[in-house]
Coordinates of C-alpha atoms and ligand atoms in Angstrom, one line a residue:
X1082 CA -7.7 9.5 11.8
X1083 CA -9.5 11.2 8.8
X1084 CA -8.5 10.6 5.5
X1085 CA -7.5 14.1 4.9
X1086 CA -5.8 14.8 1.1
X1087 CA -2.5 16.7 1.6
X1088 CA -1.6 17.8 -2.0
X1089 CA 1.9 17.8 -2.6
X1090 CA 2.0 20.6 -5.2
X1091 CA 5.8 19.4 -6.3
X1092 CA 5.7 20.0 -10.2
X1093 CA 2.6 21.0 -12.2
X1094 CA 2.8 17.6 -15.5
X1095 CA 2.9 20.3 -18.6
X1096 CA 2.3 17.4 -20.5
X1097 CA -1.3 17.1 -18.7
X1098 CA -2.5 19.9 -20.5
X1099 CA -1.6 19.1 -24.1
X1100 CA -2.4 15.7 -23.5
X1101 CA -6.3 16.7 -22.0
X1102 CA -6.8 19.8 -23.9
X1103 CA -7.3 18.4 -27.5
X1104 CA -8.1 15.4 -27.5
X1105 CA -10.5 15.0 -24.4
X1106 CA -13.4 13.7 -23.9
X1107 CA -14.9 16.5 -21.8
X1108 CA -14.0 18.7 -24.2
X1109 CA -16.3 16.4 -26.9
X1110 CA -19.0 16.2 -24.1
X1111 CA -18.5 12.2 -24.1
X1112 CA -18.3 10.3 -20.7
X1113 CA -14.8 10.2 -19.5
X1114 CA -13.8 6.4 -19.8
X1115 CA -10.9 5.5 -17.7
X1116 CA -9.1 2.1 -17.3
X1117 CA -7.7 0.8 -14.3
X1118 CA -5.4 -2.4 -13.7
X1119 CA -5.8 -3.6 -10.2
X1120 CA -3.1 -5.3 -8.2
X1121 CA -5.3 -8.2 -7.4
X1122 CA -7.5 -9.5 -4.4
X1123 CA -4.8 -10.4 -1.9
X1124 CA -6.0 -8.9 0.8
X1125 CA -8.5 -7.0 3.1
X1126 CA -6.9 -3.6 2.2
X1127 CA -6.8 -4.7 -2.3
X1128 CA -10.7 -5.5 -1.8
X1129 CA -11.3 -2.0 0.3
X1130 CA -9.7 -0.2 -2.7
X1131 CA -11.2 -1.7 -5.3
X1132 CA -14.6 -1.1 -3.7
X1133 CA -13.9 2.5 -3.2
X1134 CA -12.7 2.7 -6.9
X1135 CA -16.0 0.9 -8.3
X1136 CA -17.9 3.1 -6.1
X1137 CA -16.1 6.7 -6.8
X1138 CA -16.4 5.7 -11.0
X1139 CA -19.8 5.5 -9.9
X1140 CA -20.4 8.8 -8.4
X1141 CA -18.2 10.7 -10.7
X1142 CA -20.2 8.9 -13.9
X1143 CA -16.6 8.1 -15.2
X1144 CA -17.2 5.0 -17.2
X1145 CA -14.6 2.0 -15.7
X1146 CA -12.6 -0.7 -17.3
X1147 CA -11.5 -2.4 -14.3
X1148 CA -9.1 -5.4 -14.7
X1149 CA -8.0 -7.7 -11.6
X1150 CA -4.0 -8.7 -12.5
X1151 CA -4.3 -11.8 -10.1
X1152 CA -1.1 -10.1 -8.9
X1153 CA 1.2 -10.5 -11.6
X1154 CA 2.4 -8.1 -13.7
X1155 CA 2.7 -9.6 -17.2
X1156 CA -1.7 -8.8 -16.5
X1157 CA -1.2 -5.2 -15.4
X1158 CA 1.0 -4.8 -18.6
X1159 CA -1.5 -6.7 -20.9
X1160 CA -4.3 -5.3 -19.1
X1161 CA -2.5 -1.2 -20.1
X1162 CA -1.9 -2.2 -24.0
X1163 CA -6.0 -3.4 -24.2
X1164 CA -6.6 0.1 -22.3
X1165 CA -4.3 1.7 -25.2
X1166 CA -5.7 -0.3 -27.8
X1167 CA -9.7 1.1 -26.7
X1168 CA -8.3 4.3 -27.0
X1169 CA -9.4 4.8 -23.3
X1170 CA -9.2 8.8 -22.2
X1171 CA -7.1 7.8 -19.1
X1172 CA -5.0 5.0 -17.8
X1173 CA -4.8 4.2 -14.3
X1174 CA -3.1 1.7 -11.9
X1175 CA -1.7 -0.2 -8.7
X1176 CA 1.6 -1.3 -9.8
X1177 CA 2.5 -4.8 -8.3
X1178 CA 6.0 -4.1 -8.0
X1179 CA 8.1 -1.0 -8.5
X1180 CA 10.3 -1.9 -12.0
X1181 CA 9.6 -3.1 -15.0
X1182 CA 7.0 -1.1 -16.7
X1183 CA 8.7 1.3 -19.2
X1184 CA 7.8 -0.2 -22.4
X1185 CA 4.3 -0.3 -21.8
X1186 CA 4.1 3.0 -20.1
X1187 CA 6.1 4.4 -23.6
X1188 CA 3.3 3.1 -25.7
X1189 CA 0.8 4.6 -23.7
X1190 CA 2.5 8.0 -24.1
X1191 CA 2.9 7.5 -27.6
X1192 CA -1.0 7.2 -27.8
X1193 CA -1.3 10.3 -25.9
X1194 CA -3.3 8.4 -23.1
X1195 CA -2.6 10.3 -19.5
X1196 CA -1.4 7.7 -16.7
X1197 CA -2.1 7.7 -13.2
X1198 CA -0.6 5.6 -10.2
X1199 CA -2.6 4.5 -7.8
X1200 CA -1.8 3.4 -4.1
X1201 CA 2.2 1.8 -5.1
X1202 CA 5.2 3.7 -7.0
X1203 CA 7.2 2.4 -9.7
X1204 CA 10.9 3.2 -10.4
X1205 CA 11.2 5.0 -13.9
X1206 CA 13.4 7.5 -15.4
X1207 CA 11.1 9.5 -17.7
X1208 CA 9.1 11.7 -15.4
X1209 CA 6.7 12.3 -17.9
X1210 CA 5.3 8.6 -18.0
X1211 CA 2.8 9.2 -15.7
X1212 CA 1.2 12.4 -14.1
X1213 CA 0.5 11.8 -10.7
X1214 CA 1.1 9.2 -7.7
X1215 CA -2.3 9.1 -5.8
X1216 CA -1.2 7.0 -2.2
X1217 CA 0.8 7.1 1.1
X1218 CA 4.5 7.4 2.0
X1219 CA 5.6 3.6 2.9
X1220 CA 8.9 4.9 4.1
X1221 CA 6.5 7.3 6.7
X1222 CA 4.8 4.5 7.8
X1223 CA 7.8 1.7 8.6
X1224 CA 9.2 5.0 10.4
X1225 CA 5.8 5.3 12.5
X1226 CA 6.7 1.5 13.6
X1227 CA 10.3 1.5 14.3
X1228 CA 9.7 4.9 16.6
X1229 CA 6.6 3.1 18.2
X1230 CA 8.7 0.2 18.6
X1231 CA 11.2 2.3 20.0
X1232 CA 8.6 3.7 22.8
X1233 CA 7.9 0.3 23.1
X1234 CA 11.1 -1.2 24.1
X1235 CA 12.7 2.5 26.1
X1236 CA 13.3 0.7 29.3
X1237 CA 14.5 -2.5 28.4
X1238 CA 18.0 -3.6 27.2
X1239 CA 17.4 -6.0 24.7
X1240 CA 18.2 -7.7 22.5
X1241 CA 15.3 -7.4 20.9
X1242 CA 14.6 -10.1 18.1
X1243 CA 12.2 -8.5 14.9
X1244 CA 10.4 -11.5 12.9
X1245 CA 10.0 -9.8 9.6
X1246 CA 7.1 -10.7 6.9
X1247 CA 7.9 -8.9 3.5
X1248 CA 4.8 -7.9 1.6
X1249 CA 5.1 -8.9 -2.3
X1250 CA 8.8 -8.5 -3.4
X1251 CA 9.9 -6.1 -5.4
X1252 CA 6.7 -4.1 -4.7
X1253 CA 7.3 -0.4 -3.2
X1254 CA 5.0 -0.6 -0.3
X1255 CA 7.4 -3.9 0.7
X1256 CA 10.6 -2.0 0.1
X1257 CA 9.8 1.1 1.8
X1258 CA 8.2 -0.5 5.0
X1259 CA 11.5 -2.5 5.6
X1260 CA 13.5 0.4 4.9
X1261 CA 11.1 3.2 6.9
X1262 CA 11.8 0.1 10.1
X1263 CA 15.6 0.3 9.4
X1264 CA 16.5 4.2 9.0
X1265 CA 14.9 4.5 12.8
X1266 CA 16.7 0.8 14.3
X1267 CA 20.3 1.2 12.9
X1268 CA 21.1 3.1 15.3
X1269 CA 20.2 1.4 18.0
X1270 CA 21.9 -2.1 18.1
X1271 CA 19.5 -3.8 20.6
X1272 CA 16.6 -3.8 17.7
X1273 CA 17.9 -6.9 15.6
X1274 CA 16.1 -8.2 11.9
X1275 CA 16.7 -12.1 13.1
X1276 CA 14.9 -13.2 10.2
X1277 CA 12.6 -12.0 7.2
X1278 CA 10.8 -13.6 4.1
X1279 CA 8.1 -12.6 1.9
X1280 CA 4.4 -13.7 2.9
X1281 CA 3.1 -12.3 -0.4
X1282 CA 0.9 -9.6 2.0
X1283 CA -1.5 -13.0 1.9
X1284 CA -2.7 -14.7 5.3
X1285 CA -2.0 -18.0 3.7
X1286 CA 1.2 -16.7 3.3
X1287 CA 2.0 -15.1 6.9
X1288 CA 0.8 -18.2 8.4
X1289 CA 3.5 -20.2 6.3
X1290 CA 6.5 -17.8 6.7
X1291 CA 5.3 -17.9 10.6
X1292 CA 5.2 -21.1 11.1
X1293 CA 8.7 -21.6 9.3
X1294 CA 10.0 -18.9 12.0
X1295 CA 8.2 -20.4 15.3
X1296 CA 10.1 -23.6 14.1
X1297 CA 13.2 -22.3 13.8
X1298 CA 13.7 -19.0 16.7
X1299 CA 10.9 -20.0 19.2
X1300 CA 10.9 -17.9 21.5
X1301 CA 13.8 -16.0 20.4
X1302 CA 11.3 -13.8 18.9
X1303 CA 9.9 -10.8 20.9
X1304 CA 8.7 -8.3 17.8
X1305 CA 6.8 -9.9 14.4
X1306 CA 6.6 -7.1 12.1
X1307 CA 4.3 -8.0 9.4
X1308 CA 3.9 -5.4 6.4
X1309 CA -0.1 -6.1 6.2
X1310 CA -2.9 -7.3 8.5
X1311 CA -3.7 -10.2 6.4
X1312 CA 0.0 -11.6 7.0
X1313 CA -0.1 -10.7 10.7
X1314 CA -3.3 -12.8 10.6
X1315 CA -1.6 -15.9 9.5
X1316 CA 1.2 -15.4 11.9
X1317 CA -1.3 -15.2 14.4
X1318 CA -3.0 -18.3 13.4
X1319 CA 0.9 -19.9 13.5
X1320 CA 2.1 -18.7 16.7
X1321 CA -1.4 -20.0 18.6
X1322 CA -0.8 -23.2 17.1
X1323 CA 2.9 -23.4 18.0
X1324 CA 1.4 -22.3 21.6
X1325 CA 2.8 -18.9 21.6
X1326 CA 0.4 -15.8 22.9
X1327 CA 0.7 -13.2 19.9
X1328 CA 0.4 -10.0 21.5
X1329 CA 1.8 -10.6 24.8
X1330 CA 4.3 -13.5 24.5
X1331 CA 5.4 -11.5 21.3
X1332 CA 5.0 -8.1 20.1
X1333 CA 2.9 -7.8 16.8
X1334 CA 3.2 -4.5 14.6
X1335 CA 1.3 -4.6 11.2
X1336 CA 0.3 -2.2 8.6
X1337 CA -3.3 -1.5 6.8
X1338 CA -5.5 -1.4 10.0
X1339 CA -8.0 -3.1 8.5
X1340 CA -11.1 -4.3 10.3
X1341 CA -9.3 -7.1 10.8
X1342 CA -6.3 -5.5 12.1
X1343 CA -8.6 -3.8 14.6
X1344 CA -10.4 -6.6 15.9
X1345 CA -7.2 -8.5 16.8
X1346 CA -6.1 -5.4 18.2
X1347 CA -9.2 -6.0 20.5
X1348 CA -8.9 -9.2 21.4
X1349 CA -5.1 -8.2 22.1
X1350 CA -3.2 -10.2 19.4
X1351 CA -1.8 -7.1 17.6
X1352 CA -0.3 -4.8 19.0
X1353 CA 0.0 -2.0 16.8
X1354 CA -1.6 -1.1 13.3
X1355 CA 0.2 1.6 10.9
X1356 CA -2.7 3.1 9.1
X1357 CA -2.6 2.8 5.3
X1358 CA -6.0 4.1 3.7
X1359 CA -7.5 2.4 0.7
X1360 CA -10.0 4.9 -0.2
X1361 CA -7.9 6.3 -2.7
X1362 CA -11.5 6.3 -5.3
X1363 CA -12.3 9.5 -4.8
X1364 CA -9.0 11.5 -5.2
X1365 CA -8.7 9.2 -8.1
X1366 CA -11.8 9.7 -10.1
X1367 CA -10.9 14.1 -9.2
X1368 CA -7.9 13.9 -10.6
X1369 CA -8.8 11.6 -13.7
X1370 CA -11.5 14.8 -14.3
X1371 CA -8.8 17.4 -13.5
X1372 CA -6.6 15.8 -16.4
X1373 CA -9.2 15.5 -19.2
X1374 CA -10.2 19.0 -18.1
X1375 CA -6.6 20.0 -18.8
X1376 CA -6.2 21.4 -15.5
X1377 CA -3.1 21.2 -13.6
X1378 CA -2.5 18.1 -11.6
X1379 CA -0.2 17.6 -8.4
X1380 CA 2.6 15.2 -9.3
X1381 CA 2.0 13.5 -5.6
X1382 CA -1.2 13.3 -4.0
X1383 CA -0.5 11.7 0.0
X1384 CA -2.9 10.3 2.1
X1385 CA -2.8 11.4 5.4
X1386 CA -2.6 8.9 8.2
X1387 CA -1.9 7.7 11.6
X1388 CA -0.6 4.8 14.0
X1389 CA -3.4 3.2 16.1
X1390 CA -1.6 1.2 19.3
X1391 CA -4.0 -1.7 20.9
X1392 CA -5.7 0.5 23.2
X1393 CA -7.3 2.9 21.2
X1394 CA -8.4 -0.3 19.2
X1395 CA -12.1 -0.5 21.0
X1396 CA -13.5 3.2 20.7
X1397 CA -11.8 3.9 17.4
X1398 CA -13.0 0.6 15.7
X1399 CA -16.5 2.0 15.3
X1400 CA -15.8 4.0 13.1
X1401 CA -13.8 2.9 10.8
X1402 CA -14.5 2.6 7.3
X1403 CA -12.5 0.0 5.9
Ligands
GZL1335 C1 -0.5 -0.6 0.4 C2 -0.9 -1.7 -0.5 C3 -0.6 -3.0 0.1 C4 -1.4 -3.2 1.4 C5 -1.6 -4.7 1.4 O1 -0.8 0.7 -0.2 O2 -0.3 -1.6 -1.7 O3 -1.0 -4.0 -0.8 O4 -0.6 -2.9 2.6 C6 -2.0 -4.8 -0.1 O5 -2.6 -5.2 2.2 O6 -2.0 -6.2 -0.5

């Protein structure tokens, strides 16, 4: 499915314009310098999106202070008050989880530096922190599963047991997948959540939650819904070793559709991947010129994406680009 930008034109950010206007540095004919606090390098999908950042900075001759938070967010939040202090001409970031960032985002305001979200949402009351969410709709995509799941399991009365692994908690991508999964399953009582813990969306981390679960349900699982590929990786890793056949002895549904994702799909250990694109560089690096311009700027910018079942997997793997 191509990336296709579908701009949510919600609320134009007034504060955008006074912000760009004076003090930008288009307007002094400098080179745009943006900073950007990264998540981390957790997984398949964080390295695809920091790629396509480097790369887009590149092509857009934005100059880029990239920072790598090793997933935690005391980094992000250090990483945003050195952007502040550099007097930077726009902040932008992948929040790790969804609370927690109003002081920092205040000072940045109070420095007049524009802030932009990248790929993950965070939970704040002042609108005006921030000018624009650049990613997909998590709740969308756990949706997509439960109604494929739903397809799925039509003709058969159930119960049907879900395995759960949690991306990072507390992040909105985590939150959102398990709730898009539960607004389509509550009402139907054969889909039940027998179990669910956070693999950190790592595949060191699926394989441990995994292997905890094969322990302790067996094959009282029939779905393991895994909120990245690089969890459902580990789980598949987990169930092999605990002699269970992912794919066919238990249904696998994971999110990203990595490369990875795709080739298990092949050799038919997953079997569905929720598409969740990376290649947010480019929408990034136009908006990040759109605000220093002091043109208006949607307040949400969604990805467009779709649900790729096992079958599809083969001729659709060519060409993907992440
Ligand atoms: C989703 C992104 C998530 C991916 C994981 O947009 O935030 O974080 O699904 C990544 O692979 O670690």
């Amino acid at each position: 499915m191509k990336l296709v930008r579908k701009i949510a034109l919600r609320t134009m950010v007034g504060a955008a314009f006074a912000l760009a206007a004076g003090t930008s540095a288009f307007a002094q004919g400098k080179p745009v310098t943006l900073g950007f606090s990264q998540v981390g390098a957790e997984s398949a999908w964080r390295t695809a999106n920091t790629v396509s950042v480097k790369a887009a900075a590149k092509d857009a001759g934005i100059n880029l202070k990239f920072s790598d938070a090793q997933q935690k967010q005391e980094n992000q939040i250090r990483a945003i008050r050195s952007f502040i202090a550099q007097k930077v001409d726009v902040i932008a970031f992948s929040p790790v989880v969804e609370s927690g960032w109003e002081p920092v985002l205040e000072e940045a305001k109070r420095a007049k530096i524009p802030v932009v979200l990248t790929d993950r949402a965070i939970d704040v009351k002042d609108p005006s922190l921030y000018v624009t969410m650049i990613g997909s709709d998590f709740m969308e995509e756990g949706r997509r599963a439960g109604h494929w799941l739903e397809e799925r399991y039509k003709n058969e009365p159930g119960p049907i047991n879900i395995a759960e692994l949690q991306g990072t908690v507390g992040s909105a991508p985590a939150n959102d997948r398990h709730a898009g999964l539960m607004e389509v399953i509550k009402s139907d009582p054969k889909f039940k959540v027998i179990a669910s813990q956070s693999g950190d969306f790592t595949l060191a981390g699926g394989k441990q939650v995994m292997e905890a679960f094969a322990k302790t349900y067996g094959k009282k699982i029939n779905v393991v819904y895994a909120h990245n590929d690089d969890m459902a990786l580990g789980a598949i890793q987990a169930m092999e070793e605990a002699g269970i056949k992912p794919g066919k002895d238990v249904t696998v549904v994971s999110f990203d559709a990595t490369k990875g994702g795709f080739q298990a799909m092949v050799d038919g250990k997953i079997n569905v991947d929720v598409e969740c694109s990376p290649l947010l560089g480019p929408q990034l690096m136009a908006a990040v010129k759109d605000i220093v311009a002091g043109k208006p700027v949607a307040r949400r910018i969604v990805t467009d994406e779709g649900i790729f079942p096992m079958n599809v997997a083969a001729q659709v793997m060519p060409s993907r680009k992440y």
